[in-house]
Amino acid sequence: MPLQVAIVTVILGKVLSAREKRERLKKTNMAVGAFFSEAGTELIKHLVSFETQRSKLKNLVDVSEKWTQKDFSRARQAVASATFHIVCKDSELINLKEYLGSTGCSCFGYWKIPIC
């Protein structure tokens, strides 16, 4: 009997652990979705402006309605292996800070992201 209890306990623990992991992943995906719907796309535009070789980056990710899944995969791989050259002046950081403060995006408050 004690062996059966131990086996059931281990199996039940693994099932609960897997369920908790799925729930955490679901919550993370919801947070990422909220971020992009509230501020993410515009934030990316601001951050891209710091890239000194924007034309090279634009060529990597010039998305159109005709893109297929292969195009997105190719772009993902290209961006993952790309080297970025970021240059940012203090005035640009101030503009970015003002943008982040004006978005009203609850994500920044939730994650307590320090902004400058």
Tab-separated table of N, CA and C in Angstrom:
chain	number	residue	atom	x	y	z
A	1	MET	N	0.819	-1.198	0.000
A	1	MET	CA	0.000	0.000	0.000
A	1	MET	C	0.865	1.266	0.000
A	2	PRO	N	1.906	1.392	0.847
A	2	PRO	CA	2.717	2.609	0.841
A	2	PRO	C	3.407	2.847	-0.507
A	3	LEU	N	3.785	1.802	-1.219
A	3	LEU	CA	4.408	1.949	-2.535
A	3	LEU	C	3.420	2.551	-3.522
A	4	GLN	N	2.162	2.099	-3.470
A	4	GLN	CA	1.135	2.632	-4.359
A	4	GLN	C	0.893	4.117	-4.071
A	5	VAL	N	0.877	4.465	-2.802
A	5	VAL	CA	0.685	5.863	-2.421
A	5	VAL	C	1.838	6.713	-2.953
A	6	ALA	N	3.063	6.221	-2.851
A	6	ALA	CA	4.233	6.951	-3.341
A	6	ALA	C	4.158	7.139	-4.854
A	7	ILE	N	3.765	6.103	-5.582
A	7	ILE	CA	3.664	6.176	-7.040
A	7	ILE	C	2.587	7.180	-7.445
A	8	VAL	N	1.436	7.104	-6.803
A	8	VAL	CA	0.350	8.038	-7.104
A	8	VAL	C	0.773	9.471	-6.789
A	9	THR	N	1.484	9.661	-5.687
A	9	THR	CA	1.949	10.993	-5.303
A	9	THR	C	2.904	11.565	-6.342
A	10	VAL	N	3.825	10.759	-6.824
A	10	VAL	CA	4.785	11.212	-7.841
A	10	VAL	C	4.057	11.566	-9.135
A	11	ILE	N	3.167	10.707	-9.574
A	11	ILE	CA	2.427	10.959	-10.818
A	11	ILE	C	1.559	12.202	-10.683
A	12	LEU	N	0.859	12.313	-9.573
A	12	LEU	CA	0.005	13.473	-9.346
A	12	LEU	C	0.837	14.761	-9.299
A	13	GLY	N	2.007	14.698	-8.699
A	13	GLY	CA	2.906	15.856	-8.650
A	13	GLY	C	3.336	16.292	-10.037
A	14	LYS	N	3.642	15.335	-10.897
A	14	LYS	CA	4.052	15.659	-12.270
A	14	LYS	C	2.898	16.257	-13.062
A	15	VAL	N	1.709	15.742	-12.884
A	15	VAL	CA	0.537	16.268	-13.582
A	15	VAL	C	0.275	17.705	-13.152
A	16	LEU	N	0.326	17.947	-11.838
A	16	LEU	CA	0.094	19.305	-11.336
A	16	LEU	C	1.185	20.265	-11.801
A	17	SER	N	2.424	19.787	-11.835
A	17	SER	CA	3.529	20.622	-12.289
A	17	SER	C	3.345	21.002	-13.759
A	18	ALA	N	2.945	20.057	-14.579
A	18	ALA	CA	2.712	20.339	-16.000
A	18	ALA	C	1.568	21.330	-16.173
A	19	ARG	N	0.530	21.187	-15.380
A	19	ARG	CA	-0.613	22.100	-15.457
A	19	ARG	C	-0.197	23.518	-15.057
A	20	GLU	N	0.592	23.633	-13.979
A	20	GLU	CA	1.062	24.943	-13.543
A	20	GLU	C	1.937	25.597	-14.607
A	21	LYS	N	2.770	24.810	-15.258
A	21	LYS	CA	3.640	25.333	-16.308
A	21	LYS	C	2.805	25.860	-17.475
A	22	ARG	N	1.774	25.122	-17.859
A	22	ARG	CA	0.884	25.574	-18.946
A	22	ARG	C	0.191	26.872	-18.565
A	23	GLU	N	-0.244	26.994	-17.315
A	23	GLU	CA	-0.919	28.205	-16.850
A	23	GLU	C	0.036	29.412	-16.864
A	24	ARG	N	1.285	29.200	-16.413
A	24	ARG	CA	2.266	30.287	-16.431
A	24	ARG	C	2.553	30.735	-17.865
A	25	LEU	N	2.681	29.781	-18.771
A	25	LEU	CA	2.926	30.092	-20.176
A	25	LEU	C	1.759	30.872	-20.768
A	26	LYS	N	0.549	30.471	-20.426
A	26	LYS	CA	-0.643	31.160	-20.903
A	26	LYS	C	-0.657	32.601	-20.404
A	27	LYS	N	-0.335	32.817	-19.126
A	27	LYS	CA	-0.303	34.164	-18.566
A	27	LYS	C	0.793	35.001	-19.212
A	28	THR	N	1.940	34.401	-19.465
A	28	THR	CA	3.025	35.117	-20.129
A	28	THR	C	2.611	35.538	-21.530
A	29	ASN	N	1.975	34.639	-22.259
A	29	ASN	CA	1.509	34.967	-23.611
A	29	ASN	C	0.476	36.082	-23.576
A	30	MET	N	-0.376	36.083	-22.574
A	30	MET	CA	-1.365	37.151	-22.435
A	30	MET	C	-0.672	38.484	-22.166
A	31	ALA	N	0.358	38.483	-21.324
A	31	ALA	CA	1.087	39.716	-21.019
A	31	ALA	C	1.804	40.244	-22.257
A	32	VAL	N	2.414	39.354	-23.018
A	32	VAL	CA	3.098	39.768	-24.250
A	32	VAL	C	2.087	40.327	-25.238
A	33	GLY	N	0.954	39.683	-25.360
A	33	GLY	CA	-0.095	40.176	-26.253
A	33	GLY	C	-0.595	41.545	-25.831
A	34	ALA	N	-0.787	41.743	-24.534
A	34	ALA	CA	-1.240	43.049	-24.026
A	34	ALA	C	-0.184	44.112	-24.297
A	35	PHE	N	1.073	43.762	-24.098
A	35	PHE	CA	2.155	44.709	-24.351
A	35	PHE	C	2.133	45.174	-25.799
A	36	PHE	N	2.076	44.238	-26.744
A	36	PHE	CA	2.119	44.620	-28.148
A	36	PHE	C	0.854	45.332	-28.590
A	37	SER	N	-0.272	44.991	-28.012
A	37	SER	CA	-1.489	45.689	-28.408
A	37	SER	C	-1.509	47.105	-27.854
A	38	GLU	N	-0.867	47.343	-26.709
A	38	GLU	CA	-0.884	48.668	-26.093
A	38	GLU	C	0.277	49.551	-26.537
A	39	ALA	N	1.480	48.992	-26.641
A	39	ALA	CA	2.627	49.860	-26.886
A	39	ALA	C	3.741	49.231	-27.697
A	40	GLY	N	3.767	47.951	-27.833
A	40	GLY	CA	4.925	47.256	-28.396
A	40	GLY	C	5.337	47.669	-29.780
A	41	THR	N	4.393	47.761	-30.708
A	41	THR	CA	4.739	48.074	-32.084
A	41	THR	C	5.347	49.464	-32.176
A	42	GLU	N	4.731	50.428	-31.518
A	42	GLU	CA	5.263	51.796	-31.538
A	42	GLU	C	6.609	51.864	-30.828
A	43	LEU	N	6.769	51.105	-29.754
A	43	LEU	CA	8.041	51.067	-29.034
A	43	LEU	C	9.143	50.515	-29.938
A	44	ILE	N	8.841	49.485	-30.685
A	44	ILE	CA	9.829	48.913	-31.607
A	44	ILE	C	10.243	49.966	-32.636
A	45	LYS	N	9.289	50.753	-33.121
A	45	LYS	CA	9.626	51.819	-34.069
A	45	LYS	C	10.614	52.804	-33.440
A	46	HIS	N	10.387	53.159	-32.181
A	46	HIS	CA	11.311	54.061	-31.493
A	46	HIS	C	12.698	53.430	-31.368
A	47	LEU	N	12.738	52.169	-30.982
A	47	LEU	CA	14.020	51.502	-30.772
A	47	LEU	C	14.778	51.299	-32.072
A	48	VAL	N	14.067	51.029	-33.148
A	48	VAL	CA	14.713	50.842	-34.451
A	48	VAL	C	15.404	52.128	-34.891
A	49	SER	N	14.878	53.271	-34.474
A	49	SER	CA	15.502	54.535	-34.862
A	49	SER	C	16.918	54.676	-34.301
A	50	PHE	N	17.287	53.893	-33.287
A	50	PHE	CA	18.635	53.930	-32.724
A	50	PHE	C	19.627	53.116	-33.552
A	51	GLU	N	19.150	52.293	-34.452
A	51	GLU	CA	20.006	51.438	-35.284
A	51	GLU	C	20.656	52.280	-36.373
A	52	THR	N	21.983	52.221	-36.462
A	52	THR	CA	22.703	53.033	-37.442
A	52	THR	C	22.587	52.478	-38.859
A	53	GLN	N	22.278	51.211	-38.989
A	53	GLN	CA	22.160	50.591	-40.311
A	53	GLN	C	20.713	50.152	-40.549
A	54	ARG	N	19.802	51.122	-40.427
A	54	ARG	CA	18.370	50.822	-40.559
A	54	ARG	C	18.013	50.232	-41.911
A	55	SER	N	18.669	50.691	-42.967
A	55	SER	CA	18.320	50.179	-44.302
A	55	SER	C	18.610	48.681	-44.397
A	56	LYS	N	19.702	48.252	-43.783
A	56	LYS	CA	20.031	46.822	-43.756
A	56	LYS	C	18.952	46.047	-42.985
A	57	LEU	N	18.542	46.600	-41.853
A	57	LEU	CA	17.500	45.974	-41.042
A	57	LEU	C	16.174	45.942	-41.793
A	58	LYS	N	15.845	47.031	-42.480
A	58	LYS	CA	14.595	47.098	-43.230
A	58	LYS	C	14.558	46.011	-44.298
A	59	ASN	N	15.680	45.771	-44.939
A	59	ASN	CA	15.729	44.728	-45.967
A	59	ASN	C	15.476	43.343	-45.377
A	60	LEU	N	15.872	43.153	-44.122
A	60	LEU	CA	15.668	41.850	-43.478
A	60	LEU	C	14.205	41.594	-43.150
A	61	VAL	N	13.480	42.653	-42.776
A	61	VAL	CA	12.129	42.464	-42.242
A	61	VAL	C	11.082	43.340	-42.934
A	62	ASP	N	11.224	43.549	-44.205
A	62	ASP	CA	10.261	44.357	-44.956
A	62	ASP	C	9.017	43.511	-45.241
A	63	VAL	N	8.127	43.449	-44.264
A	63	VAL	CA	6.955	42.567	-44.302
A	63	VAL	C	5.906	43.111	-45.276
A	64	SER	N	5.291	42.202	-46.007
A	64	SER	CA	4.173	42.574	-46.877
A	64	SER	C	3.066	41.533	-46.713
A	65	GLU	N	1.924	41.820	-47.315
A	65	GLU	CA	0.797	40.882	-47.213
A	65	GLU	C	1.083	39.563	-47.916
A	66	LYS	N	2.063	39.564	-48.803
A	66	LYS	CA	2.382	38.365	-49.583
A	66	LYS	C	3.330	37.406	-48.861
A	67	TRP	N	3.774	37.804	-47.668
A	67	TRP	CA	4.715	36.955	-46.948
A	67	TRP	C	4.087	35.622	-46.580
A	68	THR	N	4.889	34.572	-46.688
A	68	THR	CA	4.463	33.236	-46.277
A	68	THR	C	5.153	32.887	-44.956
A	69	GLN	N	4.813	31.729	-44.434
A	69	GLN	CA	5.454	31.272	-43.188
A	69	GLN	C	6.960	31.144	-43.394
A	70	LYS	N	7.396	30.739	-44.581
A	70	LYS	CA	8.833	30.618	-44.872
A	70	LYS	C	9.514	31.981	-44.807
A	71	ASP	N	8.844	33.009	-45.300
A	71	ASP	CA	9.411	34.356	-45.245
A	71	ASP	C	9.604	34.804	-43.803
A	72	PHE	N	8.610	34.537	-42.963
A	72	PHE	CA	8.727	34.910	-41.551
A	72	PHE	C	9.840	34.123	-40.866
A	73	SER	N	9.960	32.855	-41.165
A	73	SER	CA	11.027	32.034	-40.578
A	73	SER	C	12.397	32.541	-41.016
A	74	ARG	N	12.521	32.861	-42.293
A	74	ARG	CA	13.784	33.383	-42.821
A	74	ARG	C	14.138	34.717	-42.145
A	75	ALA	N	13.156	35.586	-41.989
A	75	ALA	CA	13.396	36.879	-41.331
A	75	ALA	C	13.798	36.674	-39.875
A	76	ARG	N	13.131	35.756	-39.191
A	76	ARG	CA	13.457	35.478	-37.788
A	76	ARG	C	14.906	35.020	-37.666
A	77	GLN	N	15.331	34.116	-38.551
A	77	GLN	CA	16.709	33.628	-38.514
A	77	GLN	C	17.702	34.740	-38.850
A	78	ALA	N	17.354	35.573	-39.817
A	78	ALA	CA	18.247	36.662	-40.214
A	78	ALA	C	18.423	37.661	-39.079
A	79	VAL	N	17.346	38.007	-38.411
A	79	VAL	CA	17.426	38.963	-37.302
A	79	VAL	C	18.177	38.354	-36.127
A	80	ALA	N	17.949	37.078	-35.870
A	80	ALA	CA	18.627	36.410	-34.752
A	80	ALA	C	20.137	36.374	-34.955
A	81	SER	N	20.589	36.281	-36.197
A	81	SER	CA	22.026	36.198	-36.453
A	81	SER	C	22.643	37.547	-36.833
A	82	ALA	N	21.848	38.587	-36.926
A	82	ALA	CA	22.344	39.906	-37.325
A	82	ALA	C	23.109	40.568	-36.183
A	83	THR	N	24.007	41.448	-36.554
A	83	THR	CA	24.725	42.279	-35.602
A	83	THR	C	24.149	43.682	-35.697
A	84	PHE	N	23.754	44.240	-34.565
A	84	PHE	CA	23.141	45.558	-34.551
A	84	PHE	C	24.132	46.591	-34.037
A	85	HIS	N	24.041	47.799	-34.579
A	85	HIS	CA	24.897	48.910	-34.179
A	85	HIS	C	23.988	50.019	-33.656
A	86	ILE	N	23.841	50.056	-32.350
A	86	ILE	CA	22.918	50.981	-31.701
A	86	ILE	C	23.665	52.226	-31.238
A	87	VAL	N	23.150	53.377	-31.624
A	87	VAL	CA	23.680	54.650	-31.154
A	87	VAL	C	22.494	55.467	-30.673
A	88	CYS	N	22.606	55.944	-29.450
A	88	CYS	CA	21.479	56.661	-28.860
A	88	CYS	C	22.006	57.850	-28.066
A	89	LYS	N	21.470	59.019	-28.376
A	89	LYS	CA	21.855	60.234	-27.665
A	89	LYS	C	20.930	60.436	-26.466
A	90	ASP	N	21.383	61.249	-25.523
A	90	ASP	CA	20.579	61.533	-24.336
A	90	ASP	C	19.214	62.100	-24.704
A	91	SER	N	19.187	62.986	-25.699
A	91	SER	CA	17.913	63.595	-26.099
A	91	SER	C	16.942	62.541	-26.632
A	92	GLU	N	17.480	61.538	-27.312
A	92	GLU	CA	16.620	60.467	-27.829
A	92	GLU	C	16.069	59.620	-26.687
A	93	LEU	N	16.877	59.405	-25.668
A	93	LEU	CA	16.392	58.660	-24.500
A	93	LEU	C	15.299	59.434	-23.776
A	94	ILE	N	15.451	60.763	-23.732
A	94	ILE	CA	14.418	61.586	-23.099
A	94	ILE	C	13.116	61.466	-23.888
A	95	ASN	N	13.214	61.495	-25.228
A	95	ASN	CA	12.008	61.324	-26.063
A	95	ASN	C	11.376	59.953	-25.845
A	96	LEU	N	12.224	58.933	-25.729
A	96	LEU	CA	11.713	57.587	-25.489
A	96	LEU	C	11.029	57.520	-24.130
A	97	LYS	N	11.630	58.130	-23.127
A	97	LYS	CA	11.032	58.153	-21.791
A	97	LYS	C	9.674	58.853	-21.821
A	98	GLU	N	9.595	59.971	-22.525
A	98	GLU	CA	8.324	60.687	-22.639
A	98	GLU	C	7.273	59.835	-23.336
A	99	TYR	N	7.692	59.126	-24.389
A	99	TYR	CA	6.747	58.240	-25.081
A	99	TYR	C	6.234	57.164	-24.126
A	100	LEU	N	7.154	56.528	-23.418
A	100	LEU	CA	6.752	55.450	-22.511
A	100	LEU	C	5.827	55.970	-21.421
A	101	GLY	N	6.084	57.182	-20.952
A	101	GLY	CA	5.227	57.774	-19.927
A	101	GLY	C	3.859	58.156	-20.459
A	102	SER	N	3.782	58.466	-21.753
A	102	SER	CA	2.517	58.917	-22.335
A	102	SER	C	1.633	57.783	-22.836
A	103	THR	N	2.172	56.574	-22.920
A	103	THR	CA	1.401	55.481	-23.510
A	103	THR	C	0.249	55.042	-22.627
A	104	GLY	N	0.421	55.154	-21.328
A	104	GLY	CA	-0.600	54.645	-20.426
A	104	GLY	C	-0.620	53.126	-20.420
A	105	CYS	N	0.432	52.534	-20.943
A	105	CYS	CA	0.503	51.072	-21.009
A	105	CYS	C	0.650	50.504	-19.607
A	106	SER	N	-0.309	49.722	-19.217
A	106	SER	CA	-0.287	49.130	-17.885
A	106	SER	C	0.872	48.158	-17.710
A	107	CYS	N	1.428	47.676	-18.814
A	107	CYS	CA	2.534	46.718	-18.744
A	107	CYS	C	3.736	47.306	-18.036
A	108	PHE	N	4.037	48.591	-18.294
A	108	PHE	CA	5.221	49.189	-17.695
A	108	PHE	C	5.074	49.306	-16.189
A	109	GLY	N	3.897	49.653	-15.730
A	109	GLY	CA	3.665	49.722	-14.297
A	109	GLY	C	3.667	48.352	-13.663
A	110	TYR	N	3.103	47.389	-14.360
A	110	TYR	CA	3.005	46.028	-13.838
A	110	TYR	C	4.380	45.422	-13.627
A	111	TRP	N	5.258	45.612	-14.607
A	111	TRP	CA	6.586	45.014	-14.519
A	111	TRP	C	7.555	45.919	-13.780
A	112	LYS	N	7.124	47.130	-13.413
A	112	LYS	CA	7.956	48.081	-12.694
A	112	LYS	C	9.273	48.310	-13.443
A	113	ILE	N	9.152	48.582	-14.734
A	113	ILE	CA	10.319	48.828	-15.558
A	113	ILE	C	10.872	50.202	-15.228
A	114	PRO	N	12.130	50.287	-14.789
A	114	PRO	CA	12.696	51.602	-14.518
A	114	PRO	C	12.985	52.310	-15.841
A	115	ILE	N	12.480	53.529	-15.962
A	115	ILE	CA	12.670	54.273	-17.203
A	115	ILE	C	13.543	55.475	-16.874
A	116	CYS	N	14.795	55.399	-17.287
A	116	CYS	CA	15.796	56.472	-17.100
A	116	CYS	C	15.757	56.998	-15.687
